[in-house]
Structure formats: C-alpha cells, structure tokens
mmCIF file of C-alpha atoms in Angstrom:
data_model
loop_
_atom_site.group_PDB
_atom_site.id
_atom_site.type_symbol
_atom_site.label_atom_id
_atom_site.label_comp_id
_atom_site.label_asym_id
_atom_site.label_seq_id
_atom_site.Cartn_x
_atom_site.Cartn_y
_atom_site.Cartn_z
ATOM 1 C CA MET A 864 29.170 -5.301 -9.393
ATOM 2 C CA ALA A 865 25.618 -5.331 -7.827
ATOM 3 C CA LEU A 866 22.559 -3.705 -9.395
ATOM 4 C CA VAL A 867 20.710 -1.579 -6.870
ATOM 5 C CA VAL A 868 17.238 -0.134 -7.267
ATOM 6 C CA GLN A 869 16.621 2.975 -4.916
ATOM 7 C CA LYS A 870 13.116 4.357 -4.569
ATOM 8 C CA PHE A 871 12.503 7.730 -2.913
ATOM 9 C CA GLY A 872 9.063 8.976 -1.743
ATOM 10 C CA GLY A 873 7.598 12.423 -1.893
ATOM 11 C CA THR A 874 9.037 13.790 1.405
ATOM 12 C CA SER A 875 12.488 12.772 0.205
ATOM 13 C CA VAL A 876 12.220 14.953 -2.888
ATOM 14 C CA ALA A 877 10.137 17.806 -1.446
ATOM 15 C CA ASP A 878 12.656 20.457 -2.466
ATOM 16 C CA ILE A 879 16.001 20.910 -4.258
ATOM 17 C CA GLU A 880 18.030 20.423 -1.046
ATOM 18 C CA LYS A 881 16.356 17.127 -0.449
ATOM 19 C CA ILE A 882 16.805 16.178 -4.033
ATOM 20 C CA LYS A 883 20.543 16.859 -3.638
ATOM 21 C CA ASN A 884 20.517 14.512 -0.616
ATOM 22 C CA VAL A 885 18.949 11.830 -2.866
ATOM 23 C CA ALA A 886 21.660 12.479 -5.381
ATOM 24 C CA ALA A 887 24.297 11.948 -2.689
ATOM 25 C CA LYS A 888 22.858 8.494 -1.807
ATOM 26 C CA ALA A 889 22.772 7.488 -5.523
ATOM 27 C CA ILE A 890 26.378 8.629 -5.919
ATOM 28 C CA ARG A 891 27.475 6.662 -2.847
ATOM 29 C CA GLU A 892 26.050 3.490 -4.298
ATOM 30 C CA LYS A 893 27.722 4.318 -7.702
ATOM 31 C CA LYS A 894 31.111 4.877 -6.023
ATOM 32 C CA ALA A 895 30.702 1.543 -4.290
ATOM 33 C CA GLY A 896 30.951 -0.026 -7.773
ATOM 34 C CA ASN A 897 27.268 -0.697 -8.246
ATOM 35 C CA GLN A 898 24.846 -0.032 -11.119
ATOM 36 C CA VAL A 899 22.114 2.308 -9.851
ATOM 37 C CA VAL A 900 18.455 2.852 -10.902
ATOM 38 C CA VAL A 901 16.570 5.422 -8.994
ATOM 39 C CA VAL A 902 12.777 5.584 -8.849
ATOM 40 C CA LEU A 903 11.037 8.697 -7.728
ATOM 41 C CA SER A 904 7.639 9.914 -6.409
ATOM 42 C CA ALA A 905 6.339 13.394 -7.028
ATOM 43 C CA MET A 906 7.249 16.159 -4.568
ATOM 44 C CA ALA A 907 5.371 15.847 -1.275
ATOM 45 C CA GLY A 908 1.776 17.149 -1.665
ATOM 46 C CA GLU A 909 2.062 17.641 -5.471
ATOM 47 C CA THR A 910 -0.126 14.651 -6.444
ATOM 48 C CA ASP A 911 -2.765 15.857 -4.003
ATOM 49 C CA ARG A 912 -2.581 19.353 -5.553
ATOM 50 C CA LEU A 913 -3.012 17.812 -9.085
ATOM 51 C CA ILE A 914 -5.985 15.689 -7.910
ATOM 52 C CA ALA A 915 -7.615 18.734 -6.375
ATOM 53 C CA LEU A 916 -7.242 20.656 -9.678
ATOM 54 C CA ALA A 917 -8.753 17.778 -11.633
ATOM 55 C CA HIS A 918 -11.796 17.828 -9.384
ATOM 56 C CA GLN A 919 -12.043 21.543 -9.620
ATOM 57 C CA ALA A 920 -12.236 21.219 -13.436
ATOM 58 C CA ALA A 921 -14.857 18.444 -13.258
ATOM 59 C CA GLU A 922 -16.782 16.518 -10.585
ATOM 60 C CA SER A 923 -15.860 13.275 -12.222
ATOM 61 C CA PRO A 924 -12.721 13.811 -14.394
ATOM 62 C CA GLU A 925 -12.382 11.674 -17.481
ATOM 63 C CA PRO A 926 -10.039 8.857 -16.401
ATOM 64 C CA ARG A 927 -7.581 9.091 -19.287
ATOM 65 C CA GLU A 928 -6.982 12.794 -18.818
ATOM 66 C CA TYR A 929 -6.977 12.465 -15.044
ATOM 67 C CA ASP A 930 -4.050 10.014 -15.287
ATOM 68 C CA SER A 931 -2.307 12.209 -17.827
ATOM 69 C CA LEU A 932 -2.523 15.029 -15.331
ATOM 70 C CA ILE A 933 -1.548 13.415 -12.052
ATOM 71 C CA SER A 934 1.438 11.676 -13.566
ATOM 72 C CA THR A 935 3.146 14.992 -14.204
ATOM 73 C CA GLY A 936 4.505 15.338 -10.701
ATOM 74 C CA GLU A 937 7.080 12.562 -11.265
ATOM 75 C CA HIS A 938 8.202 14.190 -14.603
ATOM 76 C CA VAL A 939 9.363 17.162 -12.432
ATOM 77 C CA THR A 940 11.333 15.243 -9.811
ATOM 78 C CA ILE A 941 13.145 12.827 -12.223
ATOM 79 C CA SER A 942 14.248 15.741 -14.418
ATOM 80 C CA LEU A 943 15.460 17.760 -11.386
ATOM 81 C CA LEU A 944 17.430 14.838 -10.027
ATOM 82 C CA SER A 945 19.040 14.150 -13.404
ATOM 83 C CA ILE A 946 20.002 17.880 -13.678
ATOM 84 C CA VAL A 947 21.480 17.820 -10.157
ATOM 85 C CA LEU A 948 23.535 14.588 -10.806
ATOM 86 C CA ASN A 949 24.868 15.799 -14.188
ATOM 87 C CA ALA A 950 25.826 19.151 -12.557
ATOM 88 C CA MET A 951 27.717 17.159 -9.862
ATOM 89 C CA GLY A 952 29.697 15.365 -12.620
ATOM 90 C CA HIS A 953 27.759 12.023 -12.610
ATOM 91 C CA GLN A 954 26.068 10.955 -15.790
ATOM 92 C CA ALA A 955 22.334 10.543 -15.370
ATOM 93 C CA LYS A 956 19.321 10.122 -17.601
ATOM 94 C CA SER A 957 15.646 10.311 -16.738
ATOM 95 C CA PHE A 958 12.879 8.107 -18.129
ATOM 96 C CA LEU A 959 9.094 8.491 -18.017
ATOM 97 C CA GLY A 960 6.991 5.324 -17.713
ATOM 98 C CA PHE A 961 6.296 5.206 -21.458
ATOM 99 C CA GLN A 962 10.046 5.560 -22.222
ATOM 100 C CA VAL A 963 11.120 2.542 -20.268
ATOM 101 C CA LYS A 964 8.352 0.956 -21.250
ATOM 102 C CA ILE A 965 6.341 0.015 -18.219
ATOM 103 C CA MET A 966 3.290 -1.662 -19.928
ATOM 104 C CA THR A 967 0.146 -1.799 -17.905
ATOM 105 C CA ASP A 968 -3.514 -2.783 -18.397
ATOM 106 C CA LYS A 969 -6.091 -0.137 -19.242
ATOM 107 C CA ALA A 970 -7.463 0.400 -15.569
ATOM 108 C CA HIS A 971 -6.888 4.084 -15.125
ATOM 109 C CA LYS A 972 -6.115 5.165 -11.545
ATOM 110 C CA LYS A 973 -5.440 1.621 -10.565
ATOM 111 C CA ALA A 974 -3.515 0.158 -13.444
ATOM 112 C CA ARG A 975 -1.560 -3.049 -13.006
ATOM 113 C CA ILE A 976 1.904 -3.697 -14.523
ATOM 114 C CA VAL A 977 1.804 -6.291 -17.389
ATOM 115 C CA SER A 978 5.459 -6.191 -18.449
ATOM 116 C CA ILE A 979 8.605 -4.010 -18.448
ATOM 117 C CA ASP A 980 10.990 -3.489 -21.393
ATOM 118 C CA THR A 981 14.315 -3.089 -19.632
ATOM 119 C CA GLU A 982 16.511 -2.528 -22.726
ATOM 120 C CA ALA A 983 16.694 1.262 -22.632
ATOM 121 C CA VAL A 984 17.618 1.162 -18.924
ATOM 122 C CA LYS A 985 20.191 -1.595 -19.357
ATOM 123 C CA LYS A 986 21.782 0.314 -22.226
ATOM 124 C CA GLU A 987 22.296 3.331 -19.973
ATOM 125 C CA LEU A 988 23.565 1.223 -17.048
ATOM 126 C CA LYS A 989 26.227 -0.377 -19.266
ATOM 127 C CA LYS A 990 27.525 3.140 -19.986
ATOM 128 C CA GLY A 991 27.817 3.840 -16.312
ATOM 129 C CA THR A 992 24.768 6.110 -16.298
ATOM 130 C CA ILE A 993 22.575 6.464 -13.241
ATOM 131 C CA ALA A 994 19.079 5.674 -14.554
ATOM 132 C CA ILE A 995 16.182 7.721 -13.089
ATOM 133 C CA VAL A 996 12.709 6.319 -13.691
ATOM 134 C CA ALA A 997 9.396 7.983 -12.906
ATOM 135 C CA GLY A 998 7.413 5.964 -10.349
ATOM 136 C CA PHE A 999 3.551 5.563 -10.240
ATOM 137 C CA GLN A 1000 3.083 5.579 -13.994
ATOM 138 C CA GLY A 1001 3.016 3.316 -17.036
ATOM 139 C CA VAL A 1002 1.487 3.185 -20.511
ATOM 140 C CA ASP A 1003 -1.192 0.837 -21.972
ATOM 141 C CA ASP A 1004 -1.065 -0.793 -25.363
ATOM 142 C CA GLU A 1005 -2.730 2.167 -26.950
ATOM 143 C CA ASN A 1006 -0.010 4.551 -25.610
ATOM 144 C CA ASN A 1007 -2.364 6.096 -22.989
ATOM 145 C CA ILE A 1008 -0.575 7.202 -19.754
ATOM 146 C CA THR A 1009 -1.808 5.147 -16.803
ATOM 147 C CA THR A 1010 -1.183 5.444 -13.063
ATOM 148 C CA LEU A 1011 -0.801 2.624 -10.553
ATOM 149 C CA GLY A 1012 -2.788 4.015 -7.643
ATOM 150 C CA ARG A 1013 -1.521 5.884 -4.517
ATOM 151 C CA GLY A 1014 1.776 4.571 -3.407
ATOM 152 C CA GLY A 1015 2.354 3.152 -6.804
ATOM 153 C CA SER A 1016 6.033 4.240 -6.946
ATOM 154 C CA ASP A 1017 6.803 1.334 -4.529
ATOM 155 C CA THR A 1018 5.342 -1.044 -7.112
ATOM 156 C CA SER A 1019 7.286 0.640 -9.890
ATOM 157 C CA ALA A 1020 10.533 0.157 -7.957
ATOM 158 C CA VAL A 1021 9.934 -3.473 -7.016
ATOM 159 C CA ALA A 1022 8.744 -4.352 -10.551
ATOM 160 C CA LEU A 1023 11.840 -2.768 -12.050
ATOM 161 C CA ALA A 1024 14.127 -4.609 -9.570
ATOM 162 C CA ALA A 1025 12.416 -7.917 -10.625
ATOM 163 C CA ALA A 1026 12.590 -7.170 -14.249
ATOM 164 C CA LEU A 1027 16.297 -6.150 -14.051
ATOM 165 C CA ASN A 1028 17.133 -9.028 -11.666
ATOM 166 C CA ALA A 1029 18.484 -6.465 -9.251
ATOM 167 C CA ASP A 1030 20.459 -7.593 -6.184
ATOM 168 C CA GLN A 1031 18.390 -5.358 -3.883
ATOM 169 C CA CYS A 1032 15.617 -2.787 -3.800
ATOM 170 C CA ASP A 1033 15.951 -0.010 -1.217
ATOM 171 C CA ILE A 1034 12.818 1.877 -0.426
ATOM 172 C CA TYR A 1035 13.694 5.257 1.192
ATOM 173 C CA THR A 1036 10.997 7.082 3.111
ATOM 174 C CA ASP A 1037 10.627 9.497 6.089
ATOM 175 C CA VAL A 1038 10.746 6.652 8.679
ATOM 176 C CA ASP A 1039 13.683 4.400 9.426
ATOM 177 C CA GLY A 1040 11.896 1.106 8.923
ATOM 178 C CA VAL A 1041 8.738 -0.848 9.661
ATOM 179 C CA TYR A 1042 7.435 -0.579 13.276
ATOM 180 C CA THR A 1043 5.399 -2.889 15.454
ATOM 181 C CA THR A 1044 2.700 -0.163 15.099
ATOM 182 C CA ASP A 1045 2.350 3.491 14.212
ATOM 183 C CA PRO A 1046 4.772 5.409 16.553
ATOM 184 C CA ASN A 1047 2.419 8.360 16.282
ATOM 185 C CA VAL A 1048 -0.316 6.381 18.063
ATOM 186 C CA CYS A 1049 1.750 4.300 20.407
ATOM 187 C CA ASN A 1050 5.057 5.757 21.622
ATOM 188 C CA ARG A 1051 6.105 2.309 22.708
ATOM 189 C CA ALA A 1052 6.334 1.060 19.109
ATOM 190 C CA ARG A 1053 9.545 -0.751 18.192
ATOM 191 C CA ARG A 1054 11.267 -0.940 14.819
ATOM 192 C CA ILE A 1055 11.360 -4.417 13.345
ATOM 193 C CA ASP A 1056 14.687 -5.577 11.956
ATOM 194 C CA LYS A 1057 13.380 -8.308 9.692
ATOM 195 C CA ILE A 1058 9.853 -9.210 8.599
ATOM 196 C CA SER A 1059 8.380 -11.723 6.142
ATOM 197 C CA TYR A 1060 6.737 -10.924 2.899
ATOM 198 C CA ASP A 1061 3.507 -12.352 4.160
ATOM 199 C CA GLU A 1062 3.505 -10.327 7.407
ATOM 200 C CA MET A 1063 4.447 -7.187 5.551
ATOM 201 C CA LEU A 1064 1.694 -7.822 3.049
ATOM 202 C CA GLU A 1065 -0.934 -8.239 5.701
ATOM 203 C CA MET A 1066 0.356 -5.048 7.509
ATOM 204 C CA ALA A 1067 0.289 -3.080 4.217
ATOM 205 C CA MET A 1068 -3.246 -4.341 3.397
ATOM 206 C CA THR A 1069 -4.679 -3.568 6.864
ATOM 207 C CA GLY A 1070 -3.433 -0.027 7.216
ATOM 208 C CA ALA A 1071 0.385 0.229 7.504
ATOM 209 C CA LYS A 1072 1.461 3.016 5.097
ATOM 210 C CA VAL A 1073 5.153 2.083 4.700
ATOM 211 C CA LEU A 1074 4.758 -0.045 1.606
ATOM 212 C CA GLN A 1075 2.025 -0.403 -1.053
ATOM 213 C CA PRO A 1076 0.533 -3.938 -0.852
ATOM 214 C CA ARG A 1077 1.072 -4.670 -4.544
ATOM 215 C CA SER A 1078 4.800 -3.883 -4.182
ATOM 216 C CA VAL A 1079 5.041 -6.493 -1.439
ATOM 217 C CA GLU A 1080 3.132 -9.067 -3.486
ATOM 218 C CA MET A 1081 5.517 -8.514 -6.357
ATOM 219 C CA ALA A 1082 8.539 -8.670 -4.021
ATOM 220 C CA LYS A 1083 7.390 -12.061 -2.710
ATOM 221 C CA LYS A 1084 6.558 -13.424 -6.191
ATOM 222 C CA TYR A 1085 9.943 -12.630 -7.638
ATOM 223 C CA ASN A 1086 11.920 -12.982 -4.378
ATOM 224 C CA VAL A 1087 13.169 -9.387 -4.389
ATOM 225 C CA PRO A 1088 14.763 -8.494 -0.996
ATOM 226 C CA VAL A 1089 13.338 -5.054 -0.032
ATOM 227 C CA TYR A 1090 15.055 -2.787 2.505
ATOM 228 C CA VAL A 1091 12.940 -0.003 4.058
ATOM 229 C CA LYS A 1092 15.284 2.818 5.069
ATOM 230 C CA SER A 1093 15.176 6.482 6.090
ATOM 231 C CA THR A 1094 16.239 9.065 3.575
ATOM 232 C CA PHE A 1095 17.450 11.348 6.361
ATOM 233 C CA SER A 1096 19.456 8.875 8.398
ATOM 234 C CA ASP A 1097 21.802 5.927 7.945
ATOM 235 C CA GLU A 1098 20.539 4.280 11.085
ATOM 236 C CA GLY A 1099 17.964 1.542 11.289
ATOM 237 C CA GLY A 1100 16.169 -0.159 8.436
ATOM 238 C CA THR A 1101 13.886 -3.121 7.989
ATOM 239 C CA LEU A 1102 14.525 -6.068 5.647
ATOM 240 C CA VAL A 1103 11.467 -7.572 4.115
ATOM 241 C CA THR A 1104 12.308 -11.098 2.982
ATOM 242 C CA LYS A 1105 11.437 -14.784 2.976
ATOM 243 C CA GLU A 1106 10.022 -16.295 6.169
ATOM 244 C CA ASP A 1107 12.483 -18.046 8.470
ATOM 245 C CA LYS A 1108 12.318 -20.067 11.672
ATOM 246 C CA ASP A 1109 13.349 -17.084 13.900
ATOM 247 C CA MET A 1110 10.181 -15.129 12.723
ATOM 248 C CA GLU A 1111 7.861 -17.926 14.010
ATOM 249 C CA ARG A 1112 9.003 -17.367 17.547
ATOM 250 C CA GLU A 1113 7.244 -14.000 17.518
ATOM 251 C CA VAL A 1114 3.501 -14.783 17.956
ATOM 252 C CA VAL A 1115 2.414 -11.221 16.981
ATOM 253 C CA SER A 1116 4.734 -9.039 14.982
ATOM 254 C CA GLY A 1117 2.665 -5.965 14.533
ATOM 255 C CA ILE A 1118 -0.591 -4.162 14.965
ATOM 256 C CA THR A 1119 -2.146 -2.038 12.210
ATOM 257 C CA TYR A 1120 -5.235 0.224 11.919
ATOM 258 C CA ASP A 1121 -7.262 1.709 9.114
ATOM 259 C CA ARG A 1122 -9.560 4.599 9.941
ATOM 260 C CA GLU A 1123 -10.582 5.013 6.227
ATOM 261 C CA LYS A 1124 -13.226 2.299 6.329
ATOM 262 C CA ALA A 1125 -17.027 2.325 5.959
ATOM 263 C CA LYS A 1126 -19.475 -0.418 6.779
ATOM 264 C CA ILE A 1127 -22.420 -1.198 4.527
ATOM 265 C CA THR A 1128 -25.276 -3.517 5.647
ATOM 266 C CA VAL A 1129 -27.898 -4.790 3.243
ATOM 267 C CA VAL A 1130 -30.902 -5.613 5.407
ATOM 268 C CA HIS A 1131 -33.438 -8.484 4.799
ATOM 269 C CA VAL A 1132 -31.769 -10.070 1.781
ATOM 270 C CA PRO A 1133 -33.481 -13.117 0.316
ATOM 271 C CA ASP A 1134 -31.378 -16.169 1.212
ATOM 272 C CA LYS A 1135 -30.972 -17.921 -2.046
ATOM 273 C CA PRO A 1136 -28.277 -18.815 -4.625
ATOM 274 C CA GLY A 1137 -26.945 -15.873 -6.792
ATOM 275 C CA ILE A 1138 -27.918 -13.065 -4.504
ATOM 276 C CA ALA A 1139 -24.367 -12.412 -3.231
ATOM 277 C CA ALA A 1140 -23.134 -12.362 -6.913
ATOM 278 C CA THR A 1141 -25.873 -9.923 -7.761
ATOM 279 C CA LEU A 1142 -24.622 -7.585 -5.009
ATOM 280 C CA PHE A 1143 -20.907 -7.825 -5.523
ATOM 281 C CA THR A 1144 -20.436 -8.224 -9.242
ATOM 282 C CA PRO A 1145 -21.403 -4.525 -9.997
ATOM 283 C CA LEU A 1146 -18.991 -3.382 -7.286
ATOM 284 C CA SER A 1147 -16.199 -5.406 -8.929
ATOM 285 C CA GLU A 1148 -17.065 -3.991 -12.379
ATOM 286 C CA LYS A 1149 -16.556 -0.482 -11.063
ATOM 287 C CA ASN A 1150 -13.180 -1.374 -9.339
ATOM 288 C CA VAL A 1151 -14.668 -0.958 -5.863
ATOM 289 C CA SER A 1152 -12.758 -3.245 -3.539
ATOM 290 C CA VAL A 1153 -14.690 -5.032 -0.832
ATOM 291 C CA ASP A 1154 -12.862 -5.982 2.385
ATOM 292 C CA MET A 1155 -14.518 -7.901 5.134
ATOM 293 C CA ILE A 1156 -17.844 -9.660 4.459
ATOM 294 C CA ILE A 1157 -20.235 -11.223 7.028
ATOM 295 C CA GLN A 1158 -23.558 -12.876 6.306
ATOM 296 C CA ASN A 1159 -25.897 -13.452 9.267
ATOM 297 C CA ALA A 1160 -27.672 -16.749 9.808
ATOM 298 C CA SER A 1161 -30.800 -17.209 7.682
ATOM 299 C CA LEU A 1162 -34.057 -16.434 9.401
ATOM 300 C CA GLU A 1163 -37.319 -17.305 7.677
ATOM 301 C CA GLY A 1164 -35.575 -17.228 4.360
ATOM 302 C CA TYR A 1165 -33.883 -13.854 4.719
ATOM 303 C CA THR A 1166 -30.484 -12.649 5.972
ATOM 304 C CA ASP A 1167 -28.414 -9.446 6.511
ATOM 305 C CA LEU A 1168 -25.216 -9.020 4.624
ATOM 306 C CA THR A 1169 -22.473 -6.679 5.914
ATOM 307 C CA PHE A 1170 -19.238 -5.712 4.282
ATOM 308 C CA THR A 1171 -16.634 -2.929 4.365
ATOM 309 C CA VAL A 1172 -15.125 -0.652 1.617
ATOM 310 C CA SER A 1173 -12.675 2.160 1.581
ATOM 311 C CA LYS A 1174 -14.221 5.551 2.490
ATOM 312 C CA LYS A 1175 -12.894 6.924 -0.821
ATOM 313 C CA ASP A 1176 -15.128 4.328 -2.629
ATOM 314 C CA LEU A 1177 -18.172 4.841 -0.368
ATOM 315 C CA LYS A 1178 -20.020 7.266 -2.608
ATOM 316 C CA ASP A 1179 -19.725 4.963 -5.654
ATOM 317 C CA ALA A 1180 -20.450 1.880 -3.508
ATOM 318 C CA GLN A 1181 -23.632 3.270 -1.963
ATOM 319 C CA LYS A 1182 -25.040 4.156 -5.363
ATOM 320 C CA ILE A 1183 -24.303 0.762 -6.719
ATOM 321 C CA VAL A 1184 -25.531 -1.132 -3.664
ATOM 322 C CA ASN A 1185 -28.792 0.912 -3.467
ATOM 323 C CA SER A 1186 -29.582 -0.116 -7.020
ATOM 324 C CA SER A 1187 -28.642 -3.748 -6.517
ATOM 325 C CA ALA A 1188 -30.676 -3.909 -3.228
ATOM 326 C CA LYS A 1189 -33.795 -2.779 -5.074
ATOM 327 C CA ASN A 1190 -33.259 -5.433 -7.743
ATOM 328 C CA ILE A 1191 -33.045 -8.284 -5.195
ATOM 329 C CA GLY A 1192 -35.915 -7.019 -2.978
ATOM 330 C CA ALA A 1193 -33.794 -6.209 0.078
ATOM 331 C CA LYS A 1194 -35.507 -4.033 2.676
ATOM 332 C CA LYS A 1195 -32.915 -1.246 3.083
ATOM 333 C CA VAL A 1196 -29.179 -0.372 3.033
ATOM 334 C CA GLN A 1197 -27.488 0.948 6.153
ATOM 335 C CA VAL A 1198 -24.108 2.835 6.170
ATOM 336 C CA ASP A 1199 -21.754 3.553 8.943
ATOM 337 C CA ASP A 1200 -18.647 5.604 8.059
ATOM 338 C CA GLU A 1201 -17.443 6.017 11.711
ATOM 339 C CA VAL A 1202 -15.652 2.745 11.841
ATOM 340 C CA ALA A 1203 -12.041 1.543 11.873
ATOM 341 C CA LYS A 1204 -10.276 -1.831 11.322
ATOM 342 C CA ILE A 1205 -7.791 -3.037 13.907
ATOM 343 C CA SER A 1206 -5.521 -5.953 12.924
ATOM 344 C CA ILE A 1207 -2.871 -8.083 14.654
ATOM 345 C CA ILE A 1208 -0.379 -9.821 12.471
ATOM 346 C CA GLY A 1209 2.262 -12.491 12.954
ATOM 347 C CA VAL A 1210 3.512 -15.707 11.263
ATOM 348 C CA GLY A 1211 3.777 -17.320 14.686
ATOM 349 C CA MET A 1212 0.024 -17.074 15.045
ATOM 350 C CA ALA A 1213 -0.324 -20.132 12.792
ATOM 351 C CA SER A 1214 1.271 -22.401 15.408
ATOM 352 C CA HIS A 1215 0.077 -20.719 18.652
ATOM 353 C CA SER A 1216 -3.446 -21.075 20.183
ATOM 354 C CA GLY A 1217 -5.357 -18.494 22.209
ATOM 355 C CA VAL A 1218 -4.304 -15.453 20.157
ATOM 356 C CA ALA A 1219 -7.873 -14.543 19.082
ATOM 357 C CA ALA A 1220 -9.181 -14.952 22.602
ATOM 358 C CA LYS A 1221 -6.538 -12.701 24.003
ATOM 359 C CA MET A 1222 -7.232 -10.078 21.425
ATOM 360 C CA PHE A 1223 -11.028 -10.105 22.064
ATOM 361 C CA LYS A 1224 -10.643 -10.122 25.905
ATOM 362 C CA THR A 1225 -8.138 -7.177 25.788
ATOM 363 C CA LEU A 1226 -10.542 -5.124 23.740
ATOM 364 C CA ALA A 1227 -13.575 -6.174 25.952
ATOM 365 C CA ASP A 1228 -11.755 -5.151 29.110
ATOM 366 C CA GLU A 1229 -11.544 -1.631 27.703
ATOM 367 C CA GLY A 1230 -15.226 -1.500 26.754
ATOM 368 C CA VAL A 1231 -14.441 -1.679 22.985
ATOM 369 C CA ASN A 1232 -17.220 -3.424 21.038
ATOM 370 C CA ILE A 1233 -16.319 -5.700 18.045
ATOM 371 C CA MET A 1234 -18.715 -5.346 15.036
ATOM 372 C CA MET A 1235 -17.016 -7.698 12.615
ATOM 373 C CA ILE A 1236 -14.193 -10.255 12.707
ATOM 374 C CA SER A 1237 -12.035 -11.556 9.935
ATOM 375 C CA THR A 1238 -9.166 -14.089 10.277
ATOM 376 C CA SER A 1239 -6.382 -15.723 8.303
ATOM 377 C CA GLU A 1240 -3.489 -17.970 9.336
ATOM 378 C CA ILE A 1241 -1.399 -14.962 10.245
ATOM 379 C CA LYS A 1242 -3.970 -12.155 10.831
ATOM 380 C CA ILE A 1243 -6.971 -11.317 12.885
ATOM 381 C CA SER A 1244 -8.937 -8.164 12.048
ATOM 382 C CA CYS A 1245 -11.797 -6.503 13.904
ATOM 383 C CA ILE A 1246 -14.125 -3.641 12.884
ATOM 384 C CA ILE A 1247 -14.684 -1.289 15.911
ATOM 385 C CA GLN A 1248 -15.933 2.329 16.402
ATOM 386 C CA ARG A 1249 -13.337 4.757 15.054
ATOM 387 C CA LYS A 1250 -13.201 6.765 18.248
ATOM 388 C CA TYR A 1251 -11.493 3.781 20.020
ATOM 389 C CA THR A 1252 -8.783 3.365 17.376
ATOM 390 C CA GLU A 1253 -5.810 4.706 19.436
ATOM 391 C CA LEU A 1254 -6.987 2.991 22.616
ATOM 392 C CA ALA A 1255 -7.237 -0.358 20.875
ATOM 393 C CA VAL A 1256 -3.797 -0.105 19.264
ATOM 394 C CA SER A 1257 -2.181 0.850 22.524
ATOM 395 C CA VAL A 1258 -3.713 -1.890 24.774
ATOM 396 C CA LEU A 1259 -3.181 -4.643 22.121
ATOM 397 C CA HIS A 1260 0.488 -3.451 21.777
ATOM 398 C CA ASP A 1261 0.918 -3.900 25.499
ATOM 399 C CA ALA A 1262 -1.049 -7.142 25.696
ATOM 400 C CA PHE A 1263 1.215 -8.886 23.130
ATOM 401 C CA GLY A 1264 4.406 -7.457 24.607
ATOM 402 C CA LEU A 1265 5.528 -5.752 21.383
ATOM 403 C CA GLU A 1266 7.532 -3.086 23.177
ATOM 404 C CA LYS A 1267 9.997 -5.820 24.391
ATOM 405 C CA LYS A 1268 13.203 -6.488 22.578
ATOM 406 C CA LYS A 1269 13.707 -9.934 21.226
#
C-alpha cells in the first residue's frame, strides 16, 4: 500500500462538476489500494475576490484579519469535496490547517511552515478515510490563522507528503506538465518529461507559474518525488526529481519570463562600508524580497546601486528606499516599472561554455537591450524592456533548439 498526496489547484475545483472530477481521481487512487490525502486550493478566482474585499474594507488591512479572511476559500472546497465523496460512498474527512496542525511562523501573508502534526491525518488514513486538507494555510503558536503566500497550496502538499513520508506527491493543475517555456507565448514549447529539482526551482523563481518555489525547495530537501499532471487529462505529466546524467546532456532545459518586475536605482551613493546594509536591511524587515542587484564601479567615491523587486512590492519598496536614500546622502531614486526578466535554465550549462554569449548575441540580433545580468551555475537572467518579452522568449527558444525532441 502506497501513500499518495494529491493537490488540486483552483481551476480544478472551480465548480461542483469539477470537484466531482477531483473526487473520481481520489477514488481511483483509493481503489488501487493506496492511502490518499487530498490538498485543495480555493475555487478559481475566490482568493482574488477575498483580497479585493479586504482592500475595499481598508487600504492596508490588518495582517491577522487579512489572513483570517483570505483563508476561507479553502474551507469551502475541502468541505464540498468531503460531502461529494461521502455521498458517493467513500469515507472522507476534511481538515483545516489548524486542525492538522500545520504550524507556521508569525509572518502573515508569507508564513513559513515550522512543523506538521500528522497524527490526526494518520488516524483517519488507518480507518481507510480519504483525508482532505486545506492548502495555503496554517496556524502560529498563538492560534492565529496564517497563509503561506500565493501558490501556497503546493507547499502545503509537499510539506504534508514529506511529513507523512508519502510515496509520491501529485500536483494537479490545468496544464499537463512543465514546458520548455510558456506555450501561450511560444507555440513551439515542448513538455518536459523529467526535470531536476534545481532546474524546477530556478524556473519557478524566475517566472514559471507551475509550482511555487518553496514547494520545490521542500521537495528537494526531503527528496519527495513530485508529478505535475493535468486534472482534465490522463496524458502527459512531468516528474520533478533528483538530477541524473541524462539531464546534463540538455544544455538549456527551459526559458522563463517575469513581467511583474520593477527596477530601482539609487543614484550617487557614497561608496563606503555599511551603505548596502543601510539600504537593504529596512526592505528585509518589511518582507520585501530583492532579486537582482548591480553596483556600478566607484567613481570619485560614489556609485549607483540598481536592484529589482516584485511590482506588488514596489509601493512599499519606494517608500522605504526614498527614506534610506536621504539618510545616506544619495542624490535620487529612479524607478522603472516597464521591465521584465528573461531567464534560461539548465543543469547542462554548468559543463558547457558559450551559453551566455549565445544568449546575449541572440537578443542583440533582435535589437533587445540588456539592462542587468545575473548568473548562477544553471541559470542566466537578463532584465530587458517589458515590450520585448514575447520576442525574447521566442528567439531564445529557437536559438537553443528547445522545440526538438530528445
């Protein structure tokens, strides 16, 4: 008997008929002799609706109450699935985050899982019950409801799979796997059969929407095999797993983009120890994540410092940086919110030369200017003007031959 964790996203539970389809998949695993835990998101669009209501109620909603509100969408879907399964003659029981318990830190809106008490779920599994757990939510040590950030249901599922020592974790969504790039941008995109944790993590962090980055980090840490599958088809699928020698043959595995970026430049910054800490510490304290950072060469004791943040954090970041810039005597702060990040990813890049040069030349040949560059062993990212996003993705996909079958 295997223990299988199934996670279904918002489009998979958008209405009762789709919830019945989810029930059928859970029943199929159960009939195969497996123990089944199902993790659900809220219905498609429901979390956005709740967020909009919160901001209608107040410009800056109190974080504790905000999390309490936006976590209610999952309450609806887990209850409905349990009702459907029981009506179909299959014993099922739903659990909210605090009932499991999924313990988190106190960082509302972006909480991180600290531990999971699996006893309640294991007790039901031993009875043959299908356990249904609300994704996206947990509880802190003062019994306040917390949420894990957008896409947090993926993290809930992988964390549960790790805590339960599950044999596999199936992430069901509205696509049939991970693609070489977004098929909506490049119609030559190809589904990837198998991808390493590191490649998937880089893709998730640079714009791919298939899996939340923290869920991939957790899968790698606890060696949880993750299958990305379609809710609406039994075809396809992508296995996210440990790196193997076959993966290294592919120099570039995928291309991602992120149009939700903003570039901030602090001009004429004194070039002396402690200045960077003065700028970035207040951002960290407000949970504003900084992505790419470039510092220009020092000129007469001054330098320019440029970095990127998510557009959703731009308002807060601007306010913080403007204050910090005054404190350190910088000349001004410039903001550009019409940029995008383009990234190429592949474990094979670590053992192949000329990849960066090929990327830069491909973009240059199309007249695409590169504003910032960031690299790691298996990733190269460039900041470009947002209007060139689709063009950049398409020409890079062709340049690295990603449409070809292995």
